[in-house]
Amino acid sequence: MTAGSQALVSVVSLTKIFNDRQRGREEIRAVDAVSFEAHAGEIFGLLGVNGAGKTTTLRLLATMLKPTSGEASVCGHSISKEPQAVRRRIGFMSTATSLYGRLSAKEMVTYFGRLNGMSREAIEQRILELFDLFGMNEFRDRRCDKLSTGMKQKVSIVRTVLHDPEVMIFDEPTVGLDVLTSRTIVDFVKDCRTRGKCVLFSTHIMEEMEKLCDRVGVIHDGKLLACEPVEALKSRTPSGRVEDAFVKLVGEPA
Ligand SMILES: Nc1ncnc2c1ncn2[C@@H]1O[C@H](COP(=O)(O)OP(=O)(O)OP(=O)(O)O)[C@@H](O)[C@H]1O
Ligand SMILES: [Mg+2]
């Protein structure tokens, strides 16, 4: 990342409190005054354990949830005041991204391309490119409910990036995938960086974060405990290992 490169994602004191009725209206501070920036040509990782607040942070940015307080912008557009403009500039993929079982892989992707305002020709072109890249041609006409986990994941990713958005948000995209499929996705994410995209990526896998991310935000109990280049995170402990730095930051389990 070069100094002064453009911040495409800017998050200021973002907070989301859930009032969970099933838990006696207990207040859950899923995201607690989180601030960070992510730039064009950068992969920014959110690293945290289960329940840390990664998905909630990313869903707020994708305008799928409204913040309790704080603000964030994507390509200069406010997530609360201009959600439509934000949605046009992002692609959001999460493990919960649902597919319509009765549509084929190709129909599913085409459907979302149309929703994003793409022309039929542009959709055809991107499908040729991406189905080839992800090795999806053999199942392009198979119904989504007949696909394996990894195949579904690939459809979700292609559907997310078809319109080539400036900001790509991937919530644990490699969960449940074999080593070859994971590698295809990791290479794709790196290629997005080369093409000047801003990529937000969440994971709880240390090696993945280390391999991919330029900077990382360590999130725990909704709070951002550190936000720095991967090298800086590693140098927090004598071992120089991300895992040790992470444990030092979040504290040993009780
Ligand atoms: N819709 C909701 N209603 C109530 N509580 C929620 C809701 N969504 C998330 N939470 C709570 O917010 C906290 C953060 O959850 P979140 O899904 O953001 O974590 P995460 O870091 O993505 O975890 P994981 O690694 O398991 O995906 C958790 O305590 C979770 O139970
Ligand atoms: Mg999650």
mmCIF file of C-alpha atoms and ligand atoms in Angstrom:
data_model
loop_
_atom_site.group_PDB
_atom_site.id
_atom_site.type_symbol
_atom_site.label_atom_id
_atom_site.label_comp_id
_atom_site.label_asym_id
_atom_site.label_seq_id
_atom_site.Cartn_x
_atom_site.Cartn_y
_atom_site.Cartn_z
ATOM 1 C CA MET A 1 0.000 0.000 0.000
ATOM 2 C CA THR A 2 1.380 3.374 -0.892
ATOM 3 C CA ALA A 3 1.126 6.252 1.546
ATOM 4 C CA GLY A 4 -1.916 8.378 0.959
ATOM 5 C CA SER A 5 -3.752 5.745 -1.078
ATOM 6 C CA GLN A 6 -7.474 6.194 -1.070
ATOM 7 C CA ALA A 7 -9.518 4.872 1.868
ATOM 8 C CA LEU A 8 -12.441 3.076 0.253
ATOM 9 C CA VAL A 9 -13.830 1.872 3.558
ATOM 10 C CA SER A 10 -13.851 4.144 6.549
ATOM 11 C CA VAL A 11 -15.326 3.031 9.868
ATOM 12 C CA VAL A 12 -15.727 5.391 12.821
ATOM 13 C CA SER A 13 -16.798 4.197 16.235
ATOM 14 C CA LEU A 14 -19.229 1.705 14.732
ATOM 15 C CA THR A 15 -21.424 0.013 17.338
ATOM 16 C CA LYS A 16 -24.131 -2.625 17.151
ATOM 17 C CA ILE A 17 -26.052 -3.668 20.224
ATOM 18 C CA PHE A 18 -28.484 -6.561 19.966
ATOM 19 C CA ASN A 19 -31.300 -6.897 22.465
ATOM 20 C CA ASP A 20 -31.843 -10.592 22.504
ATOM 21 C CA ARG A 21 -35.389 -11.363 23.662
ATOM 22 C CA GLN A 22 -34.609 -15.027 24.031
ATOM 23 C CA ARG A 23 -31.809 -14.149 26.396
ATOM 24 C CA GLY A 24 -34.046 -11.996 28.632
ATOM 25 C CA ARG A 25 -33.379 -8.822 26.616
ATOM 26 C CA GLU A 26 -29.753 -9.102 27.529
ATOM 27 C CA GLU A 27 -27.711 -6.432 25.710
ATOM 28 C CA ILE A 28 -25.113 -7.883 23.407
ATOM 29 C CA ARG A 29 -22.479 -5.428 22.245
ATOM 30 C CA ALA A 30 -21.635 -7.390 19.104
ATOM 31 C CA VAL A 31 -19.618 -4.487 17.674
ATOM 32 C CA ASP A 32 -18.299 -1.974 20.167
ATOM 33 C CA ALA A 33 -16.885 1.378 18.944
ATOM 34 C CA VAL A 34 -14.887 -0.137 16.096
ATOM 35 C CA SER A 35 -12.839 2.212 13.874
ATOM 36 C CA PHE A 36 -10.576 1.384 10.940
ATOM 37 C CA GLU A 37 -9.866 2.218 7.320
ATOM 38 C CA ALA A 38 -9.217 -0.013 4.345
ATOM 39 C CA HIS A 39 -7.696 1.149 1.083
ATOM 40 C CA ALA A 40 -7.707 0.455 -2.636
ATOM 41 C CA GLY A 41 -5.178 -2.274 -3.467
ATOM 42 C CA GLU A 42 -5.241 -3.638 0.051
ATOM 43 C CA ILE A 43 -6.464 -6.790 1.753
ATOM 44 C CA PHE A 44 -7.673 -5.957 5.234
ATOM 45 C CA GLY A 45 -8.293 -8.899 7.537
ATOM 46 C CA LEU A 46 -10.599 -9.113 10.511
ATOM 47 C CA LEU A 47 -9.250 -11.773 12.825
ATOM 48 C CA GLY A 48 -11.251 -13.057 15.759
ATOM 49 C CA VAL A 49 -12.643 -16.133 17.496
ATOM 50 C CA ASN A 50 -16.241 -17.381 17.192
ATOM 51 C CA GLY A 51 -18.652 -14.694 18.332
ATOM 52 C CA ALA A 52 -16.026 -11.913 18.239
ATOM 53 C CA GLY A 53 -18.127 -9.661 16.014
ATOM 54 C CA LYS A 54 -16.612 -10.236 12.546
ATOM 55 C CA THR A 55 -19.811 -11.099 10.693
ATOM 56 C CA THR A 56 -21.770 -8.328 12.411
ATOM 57 C CA THR A 57 -19.132 -5.738 11.423
ATOM 58 C CA LEU A 58 -19.197 -6.912 7.808
ATOM 59 C CA ARG A 59 -23.001 -7.046 7.691
ATOM 60 C CA LEU A 60 -23.135 -3.451 8.935
ATOM 61 C CA LEU A 61 -20.790 -2.423 6.119
ATOM 62 C CA ALA A 62 -22.920 -4.336 3.619
ATOM 63 C CA THR A 63 -25.967 -2.365 4.898
ATOM 64 C CA MET A 64 -27.733 -5.556 5.936
ATOM 65 C CA LEU A 65 -27.915 -4.261 9.509
ATOM 66 C CA LYS A 66 -28.290 -0.751 10.872
ATOM 67 C CA PRO A 67 -25.719 0.456 13.381
ATOM 68 C CA THR A 68 -26.820 1.404 16.902
ATOM 69 C CA SER A 69 -24.324 4.259 16.726
ATOM 70 C CA GLY A 70 -21.219 5.308 14.843
ATOM 71 C CA GLU A 71 -20.769 5.642 11.112
ATOM 72 C CA ALA A 72 -19.063 4.030 8.177
ATOM 73 C CA SER A 73 -18.640 4.886 4.543
ATOM 74 C CA VAL A 74 -17.844 2.894 1.427
ATOM 75 C CA CYS A 75 -16.331 4.798 -1.516
ATOM 76 C CA GLY A 76 -17.413 8.000 0.228
ATOM 77 C CA HIS A 77 -21.046 6.916 0.681
ATOM 78 C CA SER A 78 -22.569 6.665 4.128
ATOM 79 C CA ILE A 79 -23.906 3.211 5.053
ATOM 80 C CA SER A 80 -26.829 4.766 6.918
ATOM 81 C CA LYS A 81 -27.720 7.646 4.576
ATOM 82 C CA GLU A 82 -26.874 6.120 1.184
ATOM 83 C CA PRO A 83 -27.285 2.357 1.509
ATOM 84 C CA GLN A 84 -28.197 1.938 -2.188
ATOM 85 C CA ALA A 85 -25.020 3.644 -3.351
ATOM 86 C CA VAL A 86 -23.007 1.500 -0.932
ATOM 87 C CA ARG A 87 -24.616 -1.703 -2.203
ATOM 88 C CA ARG A 88 -23.708 -0.883 -5.803
ATOM 89 C CA ARG A 89 -20.042 -0.635 -4.876
ATOM 90 C CA ILE A 90 -19.642 -3.763 -2.800
ATOM 91 C CA GLY A 91 -19.857 -7.486 -3.187
ATOM 92 C CA PHE A 92 -20.648 -9.289 0.055
ATOM 93 C CA MET A 93 -20.162 -12.973 0.523
ATOM 94 C CA SER A 94 -20.842 -14.842 3.724
ATOM 95 C CA THR A 95 -21.183 -18.481 4.623
ATOM 96 C CA ALA A 96 -24.887 -17.791 5.142
ATOM 97 C CA THR A 97 -25.308 -16.484 1.579
ATOM 98 C CA SER A 98 -28.246 -18.455 0.356
ATOM 99 C CA LEU A 99 -28.746 -19.883 -3.096
ATOM 100 C CA TYR A 100 -32.029 -20.760 -4.747
ATOM 101 C CA GLY A 101 -32.093 -24.542 -4.854
ATOM 102 C CA ARG A 102 -34.123 -24.796 -8.034
ATOM 103 C CA LEU A 103 -31.853 -22.579 -10.127
ATOM 104 C CA SER A 104 -28.737 -23.970 -11.801
ATOM 105 C CA ALA A 105 -25.319 -22.533 -10.926
ATOM 106 C CA LYS A 106 -25.342 -20.451 -14.104
ATOM 107 C CA GLU A 107 -28.948 -19.286 -13.667
ATOM 108 C CA MET A 108 -28.218 -18.281 -10.067
ATOM 109 C CA VAL A 109 -25.237 -16.163 -11.028
ATOM 110 C CA THR A 110 -27.093 -14.657 -13.997
ATOM 111 C CA TYR A 111 -30.012 -13.722 -11.761
ATOM 112 C CA PHE A 112 -27.755 -11.729 -9.419
ATOM 113 C CA GLY A 113 -25.951 -10.133 -12.339
ATOM 114 C CA ARG A 114 -29.310 -8.842 -13.599
ATOM 115 C CA LEU A 115 -30.177 -7.589 -10.101
ATOM 116 C CA ASN A 116 -26.920 -5.636 -10.155
ATOM 117 C CA GLY A 117 -27.939 -4.011 -13.421
ATOM 118 C CA MET A 118 -25.504 -5.861 -15.700
ATOM 119 C CA SER A 119 -26.268 -6.442 -19.381
ATOM 120 C CA ARG A 120 -26.761 -10.026 -20.626
ATOM 121 C CA GLU A 121 -23.563 -9.761 -22.707
ATOM 122 C CA ALA A 122 -21.488 -8.575 -19.739
ATOM 123 C CA ILE A 123 -22.903 -11.401 -17.599
ATOM 124 C CA GLU A 124 -22.060 -14.018 -20.282
ATOM 125 C CA GLN A 125 -18.514 -12.689 -20.558
ATOM 126 C CA ARG A 126 -17.891 -12.703 -16.793
ATOM 127 C CA ILE A 127 -19.435 -16.174 -16.439
ATOM 128 C CA LEU A 128 -17.078 -17.531 -19.097
ATOM 129 C CA GLU A 129 -14.118 -15.976 -17.285
ATOM 130 C CA LEU A 130 -15.039 -16.855 -13.709
ATOM 131 C CA PHE A 131 -16.516 -20.333 -14.257
ATOM 132 C CA ASP A 132 -13.286 -21.205 -16.012
ATOM 133 C CA LEU A 133 -11.131 -19.682 -13.270
ATOM 134 C CA PHE A 134 -12.957 -21.527 -10.483
ATOM 135 C CA GLY A 135 -13.336 -24.800 -12.430
ATOM 136 C CA MET A 136 -17.139 -24.614 -12.431
ATOM 137 C CA ASN A 137 -17.973 -25.605 -15.992
ATOM 138 C CA GLU A 138 -18.648 -29.216 -15.159
ATOM 139 C CA PHE A 139 -21.537 -28.218 -12.847
ATOM 140 C CA ARG A 140 -22.721 -24.994 -14.461
ATOM 141 C CA ASP A 141 -26.134 -26.469 -15.334
ATOM 142 C CA ARG A 142 -26.623 -28.478 -12.140
ATOM 143 C CA ARG A 143 -29.286 -27.265 -9.685
ATOM 144 C CA CYS A 144 -27.877 -25.459 -6.645
ATOM 145 C CA ASP A 145 -29.557 -27.871 -4.206
ATOM 146 C CA LYS A 146 -27.619 -30.714 -5.833
ATOM 147 C CA LEU A 147 -24.212 -29.089 -5.369
ATOM 148 C CA SER A 148 -21.556 -29.970 -2.786
ATOM 149 C CA THR A 149 -20.525 -27.458 -0.083
ATOM 150 C CA GLY A 150 -17.466 -26.340 -2.040
ATOM 151 C CA MET A 151 -19.421 -26.017 -5.278
ATOM 152 C CA LYS A 152 -22.049 -23.889 -3.502
ATOM 153 C CA GLN A 153 -19.293 -21.747 -2.041
ATOM 154 C CA LYS A 154 -17.900 -21.133 -5.514
ATOM 155 C CA VAL A 155 -21.326 -20.128 -6.814
ATOM 156 C CA SER A 156 -21.660 -17.706 -3.859
ATOM 157 C CA ILE A 157 -18.303 -16.146 -4.611
ATOM 158 C CA VAL A 158 -18.929 -15.757 -8.331
ATOM 159 C CA ARG A 159 -22.327 -14.269 -7.626
ATOM 160 C CA THR A 160 -20.669 -11.770 -5.240
ATOM 161 C CA VAL A 161 -17.950 -10.581 -7.612
ATOM 162 C CA LEU A 162 -19.716 -10.831 -10.971
ATOM 163 C CA HIS A 163 -20.272 -7.056 -11.245
ATOM 164 C CA ASP A 164 -16.603 -6.446 -10.352
ATOM 165 C CA PRO A 165 -17.289 -4.162 -7.358
ATOM 166 C CA GLU A 166 -14.647 -1.812 -5.953
ATOM 167 C CA VAL A 167 -14.972 -3.230 -2.456
ATOM 168 C CA MET A 168 -15.194 -6.971 -1.909
ATOM 169 C CA ILE A 169 -16.230 -8.321 1.454
ATOM 170 C CA PHE A 170 -15.613 -11.977 2.160
ATOM 171 C CA ASP A 171 -16.796 -13.444 5.440
ATOM 172 C CA GLU A 172 -14.763 -16.605 6.026
ATOM 173 C CA PRO A 173 -14.899 -17.636 2.355
ATOM 174 C CA THR A 174 -12.725 -20.735 2.742
ATOM 175 C CA VAL A 175 -14.635 -22.379 5.607
ATOM 176 C CA GLY A 176 -15.316 -26.013 4.781
ATOM 177 C CA LEU A 177 -13.327 -25.991 1.554
ATOM 178 C CA ASP A 178 -10.618 -28.404 0.449
ATOM 179 C CA VAL A 179 -7.054 -27.234 -0.011
ATOM 180 C CA LEU A 180 -7.288 -26.809 -3.788
ATOM 181 C CA THR A 181 -10.536 -24.857 -3.686
ATOM 182 C CA SER A 182 -9.213 -22.685 -0.830
ATOM 183 C CA ARG A 183 -6.112 -21.967 -2.843
ATOM 184 C CA THR A 184 -8.150 -20.923 -5.887
ATOM 185 C CA ILE A 185 -10.047 -18.497 -3.692
ATOM 186 C CA VAL A 186 -6.917 -17.169 -2.009
ATOM 187 C CA ASP A 187 -5.314 -16.593 -5.432
ATOM 188 C CA PHE A 188 -8.449 -14.847 -6.628
ATOM 189 C CA VAL A 189 -8.420 -12.529 -3.595
ATOM 190 C CA LYS A 190 -4.765 -11.692 -4.273
ATOM 191 C CA ASP A 191 -5.612 -10.931 -7.878
ATOM 192 C CA CYS A 192 -8.344 -8.538 -6.690
ATOM 193 C CA ARG A 193 -5.677 -6.650 -4.756
ATOM 194 C CA THR A 194 -3.457 -6.473 -7.844
ATOM 195 C CA ARG A 195 -6.385 -4.977 -9.739
ATOM 196 C CA GLY A 196 -6.703 -2.239 -7.126
ATOM 197 C CA LYS A 197 -9.745 -3.557 -5.290
ATOM 198 C CA CYS A 198 -10.225 -3.102 -1.589
ATOM 199 C CA VAL A 199 -10.792 -6.493 -0.007
ATOM 200 C CA LEU A 200 -12.152 -7.071 3.479
ATOM 201 C CA PHE A 201 -11.679 -10.589 4.638
ATOM 202 C CA SER A 202 -12.646 -12.248 7.896
ATOM 203 C CA THR A 203 -11.116 -15.401 9.245
ATOM 204 C CA HIS A 204 -10.148 -17.192 12.412
ATOM 205 C CA ILE A 205 -7.365 -19.039 10.606
ATOM 206 C CA MET A 206 -4.011 -17.463 11.482
ATOM 207 C CA GLU A 207 -2.019 -18.868 8.541
ATOM 208 C CA GLU A 208 -4.618 -17.711 6.055
ATOM 209 C CA MET A 209 -4.591 -14.232 7.499
ATOM 210 C CA GLU A 210 -0.800 -14.162 7.448
ATOM 211 C CA LYS A 211 -0.629 -15.357 3.826
ATOM 212 C CA LEU A 212 -3.207 -12.947 2.513
ATOM 213 C CA CYS A 213 -3.654 -9.781 4.483
ATOM 214 C CA ASP A 214 -1.670 -6.573 4.340
ATOM 215 C CA ARG A 215 -3.160 -5.221 7.533
ATOM 216 C CA VAL A 216 -5.218 -6.874 10.184
ATOM 217 C CA GLY A 217 -7.747 -5.856 12.786
ATOM 218 C CA VAL A 218 -7.916 -8.135 15.809
ATOM 219 C CA ILE A 219 -11.483 -8.164 17.093
ATOM 220 C CA HIS A 220 -12.602 -9.651 20.405
ATOM 221 C CA ASP A 221 -15.873 -9.217 22.290
ATOM 222 C CA GLY A 222 -16.855 -6.621 19.708
ATOM 223 C CA LYS A 223 -13.773 -4.469 20.321
ATOM 224 C CA LEU A 224 -10.916 -3.851 17.942
ATOM 225 C CA LEU A 225 -7.852 -4.616 20.066
ATOM 226 C CA ALA A 226 -5.264 -3.891 17.375
ATOM 227 C CA CYS A 227 -5.255 -2.615 13.825
ATOM 228 C CA GLU A 228 -1.876 -2.791 12.117
ATOM 229 C CA PRO A 229 0.263 -4.368 9.387
ATOM 230 C CA VAL A 230 0.693 -8.126 9.766
ATOM 231 C CA GLU A 231 4.436 -7.626 10.402
ATOM 232 C CA ALA A 232 3.685 -5.289 13.323
ATOM 233 C CA LEU A 233 1.278 -7.832 14.800
ATOM 234 C CA LYS A 234 3.907 -10.569 14.555
ATOM 235 C CA SER A 235 6.533 -8.443 16.235
ATOM 236 C CA ARG A 236 4.376 -8.145 19.371
ATOM 237 C CA THR A 237 5.888 -11.391 20.660
ATOM 238 C CA PRO A 238 9.469 -12.712 20.700
ATOM 239 C CA SER A 239 8.392 -15.770 18.695
ATOM 240 C CA GLY A 240 7.222 -13.567 15.822
ATOM 241 C CA ARG A 241 4.175 -15.823 15.403
ATOM 242 C CA VAL A 242 0.742 -14.422 14.661
ATOM 243 C CA GLU A 243 -0.921 -16.981 16.909
ATOM 244 C CA ASP A 244 1.173 -15.948 19.919
ATOM 245 C CA ALA A 245 0.504 -12.265 19.276
ATOM 246 C CA PHE A 246 -3.210 -13.011 18.974
ATOM 247 C CA VAL A 247 -3.333 -14.951 22.253
ATOM 248 C CA LYS A 248 -1.349 -12.218 23.980
ATOM 249 C CA LEU A 249 -3.862 -9.624 22.808
ATOM 250 C CA VAL A 250 -7.080 -11.467 23.608
ATOM 251 C CA GLY A 251 -5.802 -13.224 26.722
ATOM 252 C CA GLU A 252 -5.454 -16.921 27.439
ATOM 253 C CA PRO A 253 -8.739 -18.855 27.628
ATOM 254 C CA ALA A 254 -9.986 -19.276 31.201
HETATM 255 N N1 LIG B 1 -29.197 -11.172 15.040
HETATM 256 C C1 LIG B 1 -28.610 -11.301 16.233
HETATM 257 N N2 LIG B 1 -29.321 -11.198 17.383
HETATM 258 C C2 LIG B 1 -28.737 -11.309 18.588
HETATM 259 N N3 LIG B 1 -27.416 -11.519 18.763
HETATM 260 C C3 LIG B 1 -26.641 -11.624 17.661
HETATM 261 C C4 LIG B 1 -27.200 -11.527 16.339
HETATM 262 N N4 LIG B 1 -26.183 -11.669 15.439
HETATM 263 C C5 LIG B 1 -25.064 -11.859 16.164
HETATM 264 N N5 LIG B 1 -25.334 -11.830 17.499
HETATM 265 C C6 LIG B 1 -24.352 -11.958 18.591
HETATM 266 O O1 LIG B 1 -23.302 -11.021 18.358
HETATM 267 C C7 LIG B 1 -22.053 -11.570 18.725
HETATM 268 C C8 LIG B 1 -21.106 -11.486 17.537
HETATM 269 O O2 LIG B 1 -21.540 -12.391 16.534
HETATM 270 P P1 LIG B 1 -20.864 -12.480 15.089
HETATM 271 O O3 LIG B 1 -21.692 -13.369 14.264
HETATM 272 O O4 LIG B 1 -20.608 -11.112 14.583
HETATM 273 O O5 LIG B 1 -19.449 -13.177 15.418
HETATM 274 P P2 LIG B 1 -18.324 -13.764 14.455
HETATM 275 O O6 LIG B 1 -17.029 -13.122 14.856
HETATM 276 O O7 LIG B 1 -18.731 -13.640 13.040
HETATM 277 O O8 LIG B 1 -18.258 -15.297 14.883
HETATM 278 P P3 LIG B 1 -18.013 -16.650 14.004
HETATM 279 O O9 LIG B 1 -16.525 -16.823 13.881
HETATM 280 O O10 LIG B 1 -18.625 -17.713 14.876
HETATM 281 O O11 LIG B 1 -18.707 -16.489 12.700
HETATM 282 C C9 LIG B 1 -22.338 -12.973 19.241
HETATM 283 O O12 LIG B 1 -22.442 -12.919 20.641
HETATM 284 C C10 LIG B 1 -23.676 -13.313 18.614
HETATM 285 O O13 LIG B 1 -24.410 -14.218 19.419
HETATM 286 MG MG MG B 2 -19.095 -14.999 11.532
#
